[in-house]
Coordinates of C-alpha atoms in Angstrom, one line a residue:
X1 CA -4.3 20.4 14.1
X2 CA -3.1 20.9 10.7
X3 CA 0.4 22.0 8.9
X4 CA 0.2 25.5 7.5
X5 CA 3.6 26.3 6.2
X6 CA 6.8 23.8 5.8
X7 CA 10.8 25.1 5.2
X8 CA 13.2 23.2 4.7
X9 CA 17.0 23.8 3.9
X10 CA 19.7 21.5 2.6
X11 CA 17.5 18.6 3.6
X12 CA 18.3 15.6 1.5
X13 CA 17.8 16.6 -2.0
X14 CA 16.1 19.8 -1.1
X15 CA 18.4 23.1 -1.1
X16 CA 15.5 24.8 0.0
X17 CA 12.1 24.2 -0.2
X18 CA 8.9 27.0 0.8
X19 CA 5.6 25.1 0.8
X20 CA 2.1 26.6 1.8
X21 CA 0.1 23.3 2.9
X22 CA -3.7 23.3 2.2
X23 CA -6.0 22.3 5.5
X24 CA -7.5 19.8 4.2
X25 CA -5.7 17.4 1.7
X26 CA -2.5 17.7 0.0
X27 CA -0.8 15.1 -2.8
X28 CA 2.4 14.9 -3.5
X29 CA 3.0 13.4 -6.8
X30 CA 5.8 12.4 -8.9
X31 CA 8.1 9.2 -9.8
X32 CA 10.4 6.6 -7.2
X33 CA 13.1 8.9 -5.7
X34 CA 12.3 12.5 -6.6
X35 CA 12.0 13.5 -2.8
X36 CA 8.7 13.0 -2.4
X37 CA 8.8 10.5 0.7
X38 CA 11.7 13.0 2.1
X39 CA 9.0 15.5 2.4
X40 CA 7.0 13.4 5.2
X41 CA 9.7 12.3 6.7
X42 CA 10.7 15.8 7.6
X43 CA 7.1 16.6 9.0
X44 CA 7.9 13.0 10.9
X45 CA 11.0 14.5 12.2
X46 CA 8.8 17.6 13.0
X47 CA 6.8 15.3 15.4
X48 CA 9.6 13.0 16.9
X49 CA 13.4 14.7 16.4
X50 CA 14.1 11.4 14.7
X51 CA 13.4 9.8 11.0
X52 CA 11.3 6.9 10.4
X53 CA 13.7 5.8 7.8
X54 CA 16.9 5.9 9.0
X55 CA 18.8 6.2 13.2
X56 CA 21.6 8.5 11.7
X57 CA 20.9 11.8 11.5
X58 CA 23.4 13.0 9.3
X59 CA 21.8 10.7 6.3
X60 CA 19.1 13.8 6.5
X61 CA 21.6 16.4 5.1
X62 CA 22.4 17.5 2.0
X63 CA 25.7 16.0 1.4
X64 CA 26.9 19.0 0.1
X65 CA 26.0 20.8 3.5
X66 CA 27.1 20.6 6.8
X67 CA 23.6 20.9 8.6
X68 CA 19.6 20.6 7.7
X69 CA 16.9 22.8 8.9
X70 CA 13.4 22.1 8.9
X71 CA 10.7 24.7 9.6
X72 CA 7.1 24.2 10.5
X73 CA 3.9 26.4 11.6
X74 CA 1.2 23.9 13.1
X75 CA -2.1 25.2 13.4
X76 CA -4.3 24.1 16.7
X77 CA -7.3 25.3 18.0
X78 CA -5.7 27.3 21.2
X79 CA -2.1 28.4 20.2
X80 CA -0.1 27.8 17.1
X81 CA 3.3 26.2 17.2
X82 CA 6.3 27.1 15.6
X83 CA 8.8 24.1 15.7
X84 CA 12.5 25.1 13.9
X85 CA 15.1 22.0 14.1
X86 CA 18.6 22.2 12.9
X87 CA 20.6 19.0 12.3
X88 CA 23.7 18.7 12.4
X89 CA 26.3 16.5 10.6
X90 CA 28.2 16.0 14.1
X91 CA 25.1 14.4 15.6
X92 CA 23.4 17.2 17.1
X93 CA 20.2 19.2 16.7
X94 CA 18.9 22.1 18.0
X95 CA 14.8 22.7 18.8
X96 CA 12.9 25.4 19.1
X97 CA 9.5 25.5 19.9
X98 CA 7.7 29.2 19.4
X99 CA 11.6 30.7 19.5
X100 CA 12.1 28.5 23.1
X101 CA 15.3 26.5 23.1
X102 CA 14.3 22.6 23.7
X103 CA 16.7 21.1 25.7
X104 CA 15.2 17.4 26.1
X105 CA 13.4 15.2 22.8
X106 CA 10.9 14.4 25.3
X107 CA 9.6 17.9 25.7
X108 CA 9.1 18.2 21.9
X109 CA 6.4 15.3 22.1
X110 CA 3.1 16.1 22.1
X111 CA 3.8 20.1 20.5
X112 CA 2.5 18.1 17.4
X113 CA 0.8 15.1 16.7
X114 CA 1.4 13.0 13.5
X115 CA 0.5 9.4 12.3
X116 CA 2.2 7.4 9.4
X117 CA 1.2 4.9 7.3
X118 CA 3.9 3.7 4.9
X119 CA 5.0 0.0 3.1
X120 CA 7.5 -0.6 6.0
X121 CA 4.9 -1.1 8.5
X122 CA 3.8 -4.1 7.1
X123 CA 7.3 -4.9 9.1
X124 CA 5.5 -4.0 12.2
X125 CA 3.1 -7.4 12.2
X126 CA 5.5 -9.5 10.1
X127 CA 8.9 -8.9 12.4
X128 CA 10.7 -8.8 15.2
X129 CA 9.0 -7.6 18.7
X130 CA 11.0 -4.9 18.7
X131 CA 9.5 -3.1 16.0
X132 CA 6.1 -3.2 17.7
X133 CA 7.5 -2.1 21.6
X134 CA 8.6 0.6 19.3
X135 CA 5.6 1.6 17.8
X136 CA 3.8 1.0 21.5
X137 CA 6.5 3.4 23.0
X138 CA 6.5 5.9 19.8
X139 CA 2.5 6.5 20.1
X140 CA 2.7 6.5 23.8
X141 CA 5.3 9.2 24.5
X142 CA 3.7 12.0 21.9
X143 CA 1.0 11.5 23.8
X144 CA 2.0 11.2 27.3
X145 CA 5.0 12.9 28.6
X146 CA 5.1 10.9 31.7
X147 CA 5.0 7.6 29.7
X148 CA 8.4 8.8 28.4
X149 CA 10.0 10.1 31.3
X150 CA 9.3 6.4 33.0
X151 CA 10.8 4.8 29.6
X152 CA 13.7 7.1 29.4
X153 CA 14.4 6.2 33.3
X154 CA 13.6 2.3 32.9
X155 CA 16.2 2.3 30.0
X156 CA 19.0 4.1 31.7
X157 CA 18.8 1.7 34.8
X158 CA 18.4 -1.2 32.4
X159 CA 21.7 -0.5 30.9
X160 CA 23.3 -0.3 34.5
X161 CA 21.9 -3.5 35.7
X162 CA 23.2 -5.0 32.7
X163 CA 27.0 -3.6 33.0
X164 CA 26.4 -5.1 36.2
X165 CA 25.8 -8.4 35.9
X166 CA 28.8 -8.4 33.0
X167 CA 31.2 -6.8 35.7
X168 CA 33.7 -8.6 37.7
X169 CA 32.5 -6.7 40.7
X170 CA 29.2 -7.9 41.0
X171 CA 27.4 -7.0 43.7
X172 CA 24.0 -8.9 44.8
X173 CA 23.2 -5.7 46.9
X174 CA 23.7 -3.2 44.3
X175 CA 21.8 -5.4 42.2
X176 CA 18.8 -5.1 44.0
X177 CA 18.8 -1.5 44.1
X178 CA 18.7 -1.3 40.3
X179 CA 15.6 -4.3 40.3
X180 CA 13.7 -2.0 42.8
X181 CA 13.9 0.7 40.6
X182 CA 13.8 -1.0 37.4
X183 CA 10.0 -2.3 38.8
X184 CA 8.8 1.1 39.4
X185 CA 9.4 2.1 36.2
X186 CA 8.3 -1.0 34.3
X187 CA 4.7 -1.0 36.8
X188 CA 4.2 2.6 35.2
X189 CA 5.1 1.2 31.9
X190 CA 3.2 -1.6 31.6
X191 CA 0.1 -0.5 33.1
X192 CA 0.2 2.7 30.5
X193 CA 0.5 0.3 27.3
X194 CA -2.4 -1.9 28.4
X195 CA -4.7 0.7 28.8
X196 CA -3.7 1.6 24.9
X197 CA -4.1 -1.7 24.0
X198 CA -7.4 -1.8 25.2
X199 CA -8.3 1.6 23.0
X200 CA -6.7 -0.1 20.1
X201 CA -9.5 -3.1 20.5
X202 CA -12.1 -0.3 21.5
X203 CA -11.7 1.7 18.3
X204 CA -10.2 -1.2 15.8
X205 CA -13.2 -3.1 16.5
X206 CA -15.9 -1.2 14.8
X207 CA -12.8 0.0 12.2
X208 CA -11.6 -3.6 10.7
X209 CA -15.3 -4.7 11.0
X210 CA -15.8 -1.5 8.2
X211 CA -12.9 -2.2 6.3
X212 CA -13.8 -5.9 6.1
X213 CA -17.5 -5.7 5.5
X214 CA -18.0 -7.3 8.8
X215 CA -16.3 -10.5 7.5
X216 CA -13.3 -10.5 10.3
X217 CA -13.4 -9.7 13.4
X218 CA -9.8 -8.5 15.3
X219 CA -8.0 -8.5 18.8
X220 CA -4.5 -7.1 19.9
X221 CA -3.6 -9.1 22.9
X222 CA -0.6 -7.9 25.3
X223 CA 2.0 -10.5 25.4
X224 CA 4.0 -10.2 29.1
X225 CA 7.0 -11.8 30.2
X226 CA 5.5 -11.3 33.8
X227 CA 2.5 -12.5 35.5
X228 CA -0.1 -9.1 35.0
X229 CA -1.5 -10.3 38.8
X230 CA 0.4 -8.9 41.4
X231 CA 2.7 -7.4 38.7
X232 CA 5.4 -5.6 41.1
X233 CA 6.0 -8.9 43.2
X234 CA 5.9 -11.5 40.5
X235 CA 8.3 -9.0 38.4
X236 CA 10.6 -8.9 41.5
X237 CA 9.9 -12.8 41.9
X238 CA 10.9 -13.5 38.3
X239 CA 14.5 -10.9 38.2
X240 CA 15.7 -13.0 41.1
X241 CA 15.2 -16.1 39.7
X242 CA 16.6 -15.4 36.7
X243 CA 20.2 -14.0 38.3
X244 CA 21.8 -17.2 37.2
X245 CA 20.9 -16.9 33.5
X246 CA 21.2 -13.3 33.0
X247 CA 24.5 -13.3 35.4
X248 CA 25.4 -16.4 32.4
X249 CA 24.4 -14.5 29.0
X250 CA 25.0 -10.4 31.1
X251 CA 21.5 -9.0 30.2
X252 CA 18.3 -8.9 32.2
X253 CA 15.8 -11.4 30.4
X254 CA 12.2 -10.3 31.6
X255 CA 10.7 -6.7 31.4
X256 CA 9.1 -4.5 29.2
X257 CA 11.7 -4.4 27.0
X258 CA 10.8 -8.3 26.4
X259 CA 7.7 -7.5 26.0
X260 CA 5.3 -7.9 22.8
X261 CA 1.8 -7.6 21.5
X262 CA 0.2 -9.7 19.3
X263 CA -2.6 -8.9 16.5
X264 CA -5.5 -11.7 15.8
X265 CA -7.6 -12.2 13.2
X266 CA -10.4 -14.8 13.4
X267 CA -8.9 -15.9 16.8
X268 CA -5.7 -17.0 13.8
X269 CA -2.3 -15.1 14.5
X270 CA -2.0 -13.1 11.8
X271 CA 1.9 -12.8 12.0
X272 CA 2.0 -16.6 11.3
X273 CA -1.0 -17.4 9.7
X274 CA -2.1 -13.7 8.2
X275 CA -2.4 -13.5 4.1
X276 CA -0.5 -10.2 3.3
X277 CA -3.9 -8.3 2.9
X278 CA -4.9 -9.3 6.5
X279 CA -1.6 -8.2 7.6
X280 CA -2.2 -4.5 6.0
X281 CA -5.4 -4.5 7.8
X282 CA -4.3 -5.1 10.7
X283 CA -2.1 -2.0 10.3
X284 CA -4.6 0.3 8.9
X285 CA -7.1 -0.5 11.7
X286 CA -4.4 0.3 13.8
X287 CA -3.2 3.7 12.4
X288 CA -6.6 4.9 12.4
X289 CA -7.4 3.4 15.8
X290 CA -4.5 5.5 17.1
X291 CA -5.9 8.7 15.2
X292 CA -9.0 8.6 17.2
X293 CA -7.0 7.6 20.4
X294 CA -5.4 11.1 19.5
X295 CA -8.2 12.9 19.4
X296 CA -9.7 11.9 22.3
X297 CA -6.6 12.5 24.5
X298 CA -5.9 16.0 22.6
X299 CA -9.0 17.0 21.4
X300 CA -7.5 17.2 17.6
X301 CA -6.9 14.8 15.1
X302 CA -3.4 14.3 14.3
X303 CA -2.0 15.1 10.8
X304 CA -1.8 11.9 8.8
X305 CA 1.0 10.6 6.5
X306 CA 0.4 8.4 3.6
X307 CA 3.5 7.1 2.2
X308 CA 2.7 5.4 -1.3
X309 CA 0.7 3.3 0.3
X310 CA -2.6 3.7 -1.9
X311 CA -1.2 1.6 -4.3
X312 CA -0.6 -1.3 -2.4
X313 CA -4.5 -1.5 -1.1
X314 CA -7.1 -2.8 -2.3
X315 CA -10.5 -1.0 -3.1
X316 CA -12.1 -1.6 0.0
X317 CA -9.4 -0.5 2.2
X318 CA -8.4 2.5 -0.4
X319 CA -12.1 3.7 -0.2
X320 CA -11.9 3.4 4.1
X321 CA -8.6 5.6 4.0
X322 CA -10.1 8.2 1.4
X323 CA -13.6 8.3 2.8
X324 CA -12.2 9.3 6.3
X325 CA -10.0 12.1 6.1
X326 CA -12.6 14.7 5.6
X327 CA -12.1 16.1 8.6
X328 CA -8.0 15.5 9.1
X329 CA -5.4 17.1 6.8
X330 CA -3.8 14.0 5.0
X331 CA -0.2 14.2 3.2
X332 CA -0.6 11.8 0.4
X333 CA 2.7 10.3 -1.8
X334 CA 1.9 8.5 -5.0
X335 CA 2.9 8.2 -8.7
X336 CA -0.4 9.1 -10.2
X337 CA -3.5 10.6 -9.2
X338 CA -6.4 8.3 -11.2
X339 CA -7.5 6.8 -8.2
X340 CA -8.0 9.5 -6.0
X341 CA -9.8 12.0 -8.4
X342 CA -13.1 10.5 -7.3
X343 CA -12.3 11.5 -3.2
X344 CA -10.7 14.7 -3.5
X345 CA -12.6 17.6 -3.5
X346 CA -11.9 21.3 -5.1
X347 CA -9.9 21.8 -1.9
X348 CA -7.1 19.7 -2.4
X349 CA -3.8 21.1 -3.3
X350 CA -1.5 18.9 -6.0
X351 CA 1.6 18.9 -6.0
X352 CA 4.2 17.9 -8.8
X353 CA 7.4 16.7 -7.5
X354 CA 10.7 16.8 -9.3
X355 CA 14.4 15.6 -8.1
X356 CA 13.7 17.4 -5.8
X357 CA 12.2 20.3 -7.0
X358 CA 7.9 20.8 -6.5
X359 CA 6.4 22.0 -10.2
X360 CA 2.6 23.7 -9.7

């Protein structure tokens, strides 16, 4: 799948903003804070209905404006898709998908297929577990609709259980309604994100071992706050032994939501014990793991976003990236274009970006 044609409209420091995106690859260049990054983060929002920079919408419109549009044709192989988003400084957005009024994010996912690779991913290995259940659940749910249905329902009686044990009323009955429940949801869960683990480790294998000239070797392991054996009972074992604790602090303690994955290199944890490099590697083989993971499920490579990164690789994992895209449309971001003359062919399309503004 590729991008054809992006609009936008009073979107950050674009008033409004026609482009005509080549198939192949397409570089957007100019200096820090001309609007260069605000470009993909619109496709992003294309993708998701949400930012990878920022949780309030409103940030996203022109200050001037009272709401943002973003336009985009997506070329696949069967049908093309038309996906038109207004935002709205209230909060709300509106979705259309081929002129049909999207009611839920959740069927958005999936029209169109993106991956990112930008300097706050480094964040993902270095940080808090969050940010990587995140990333699980983000790749997950454009791929799966079911996946997100079962997270959007796991969530929603999370929250319950957890007004519930901060209540007055508690009730030990109603209690175990919401932990019956909350297992279903969490069996579906966590069966879908060890199966992607183990395509991560499948694909990421033969990837890092490229990058790295066969001189590391990597392994994202799945770490569970419940016994994997027997998962339904032990999970059911653990939320009533815990009753006490989360009664004591009012949230549930064990779940999915707990839940974290790990990334080894050498058999050495490279959140701990990574060098920086490592740590980008990690997330490269990742990010191009998850392309292929795409592929395989759609039968198209997802459009890739390269956020400034280029700069920040070194030549090995620079020539991986560049030598690979042939066949995917990338979106590249950088202040000059010396290093990439050598991988981009006469079908590339440059663009010149100024405050906001793109010069050809």
């Amino acid at each position: 799948m590729y991008i054809k044609n992006i609009n936008l409209i009073s979107y950050r420091n674009y008033e409004i903003l026609q482009l005509k995106l080549e198939k192949s690859v397409n570089v957007f260049i100019g200096d820090n804070a001309q609007g260069k990054t605000n470009i993909l983060e619109a496709i992003y929002y294309g993708a998701f209905a949400k930012s990878h920079r920022t949780s309030k919408d409103r940030e996203l419109i022109n200050w001037t404006k009272d709401k943002a549009y973003i336009s985009l044709l997506v070329g696949k192989n069967r049908l093309d898709k038309k996906i038109d988003i207004n935002i709205l400084r209230d909060g709300k957005k509106a979705i259309k998908v081929n002129n049909i009024k999207i009611n839920k994010i959740g069927e958005l996912f999936g029209t169109f297929n993106v991956v990112m690779f930008s300097p706050e991913d480094l964040k993902v290995v270095k940080e808090a577990p969050s940010l990587r259940r995140r990333l699980l659940d983000m790749e997950l749910s454009q791929l799966n609709s079911k996946y997100y249905f079962n997270l959007v329902q796991y969530n929603k009686i999370l929250d319950e259980r957890n007004v519930l044990l901060k209540s007055k009323n508690f009730n030990i009955d109603v209690l175990d309604v919401y932990d019956i429940q909350l297992i279903e949801y969490a069996d579906y869960i966590i069966s879908k994100r060890l199966e992607y683990i183990n395509k991560i480790n499948f694909y990421g294998s033969d990837i890092h071992n490229e990058i790295t000239s066969g001189k590391e070797k990597i392994k994202f392991k799945y770490s569970c706050t419940i016994n994997l054996d027997d998962y339904k009972n032990n999970y059911y074992k653990k939320l009533k032994d815990n009753i006490l604790r989360d009664r004591d602090k009012g949230i549930t303690s064990v779940g999915p939501h707990r839940d974290d994955f790990n990334v080894f290199i050498n058999d050495i944890d490279t959140k701990i014990f990574g060098s920086q490099g490592q740590q980008r590697t990690s997330i490269l083989t990742m990010k191009f793991s998850s392309m292929k993971i795409i592929k395989e499920t759609t039968g198209e490579y997802p459009v890739l976003l390269l956020d400034d990164v280029l700069s920040e690789l070194d030549n090995n994992r620079k020539r991986y990236i560049l030598s690979s895209i042939h066949d995917i449309q990338t979106i590249i971001t950088c202040t000059g274009i010396d290093d990439l003359r050598y991988y981009l062919d006469d079908k590339a399309k440059i663009f010149n970006v100024l405050n906001g503004q793109i010069l050809n």
